[in-house]
Amino acid sequence: MEKRPKIKLQLTSLDKIIEVSSYIALLAFWLMAIVSFTTLPENIPTHYNGLGEVDSYGPKVTIFFLPIMGTVMFAFLAFIIKKPETFNYTVEITEENAQEQYTNMTKLIRFLKLVLIILFLIIDFKTIETSKGTTNGLGKWFLPFMMVLILVPILFSIYTSFRKKENRE
């Protein structure tokens, strides 16, 4: 395997907005779970089926499962985003294309980090609301919404990666 160039990428204004938004969403996520904990019933929804209907209940402490999992994923993505030369790419990385390819991939990871926190936050919010009886599950729109929010940026990033490769040739 050829050694890829190591480049320090500069954050664009959009990158900074996404990063700050991610940290705000993570903080809001934790605050929501902590504040709502004391008002939750002893058993809350812990799982939803493909239609967004509750299909399992458990102790209210499980309201912290997604914030913990989200924080771990957030930290992992924040760590790996600093080493874009180690990622798998759809094109060969060279000195000439490294800057563009690394930028494309780090933007994708940065965006997915925000999306994952927001999706987890929505699940916990809907769990809290279902526990209070103000709503009933996630709704049938949630799974398709989640799939679009995750797959579209990935496909766009792959398209952008190949397009940049073609522009170089």
C-alpha angles and dihedrals in degrees: 000000000000119000111252122219118261111226130179104226121213116227116239122217089261091052090052092048091051092047094049091044090052093054092046091050091049091050092047089049092056093043091051092051094046096045094046096045097085093050096049121104117247092260122045135173111281102174140028130201125229091278091055093252121141110255101165139035132199144160118313092244086076087077084085095055095086095043089052093045091044092051092050091049091045091052092046093051091045088054099046094044087071091064107052091155088072097056127104112251134194090228135042111271115230135168088262099053102028096096093052095042095046091047091050093050096044090050089053093050092045091052093045089051089058093043093051093051091048092048092049090047091053091050092051091045091051089046090054092046092047089050089054091047095241093117137013114235130307097306128240091273094065101078096048090043091052093047092051093046091054104033101043095060091046093051091044090051092051090048091049091049093054093042091054089049091053092048089056094052 
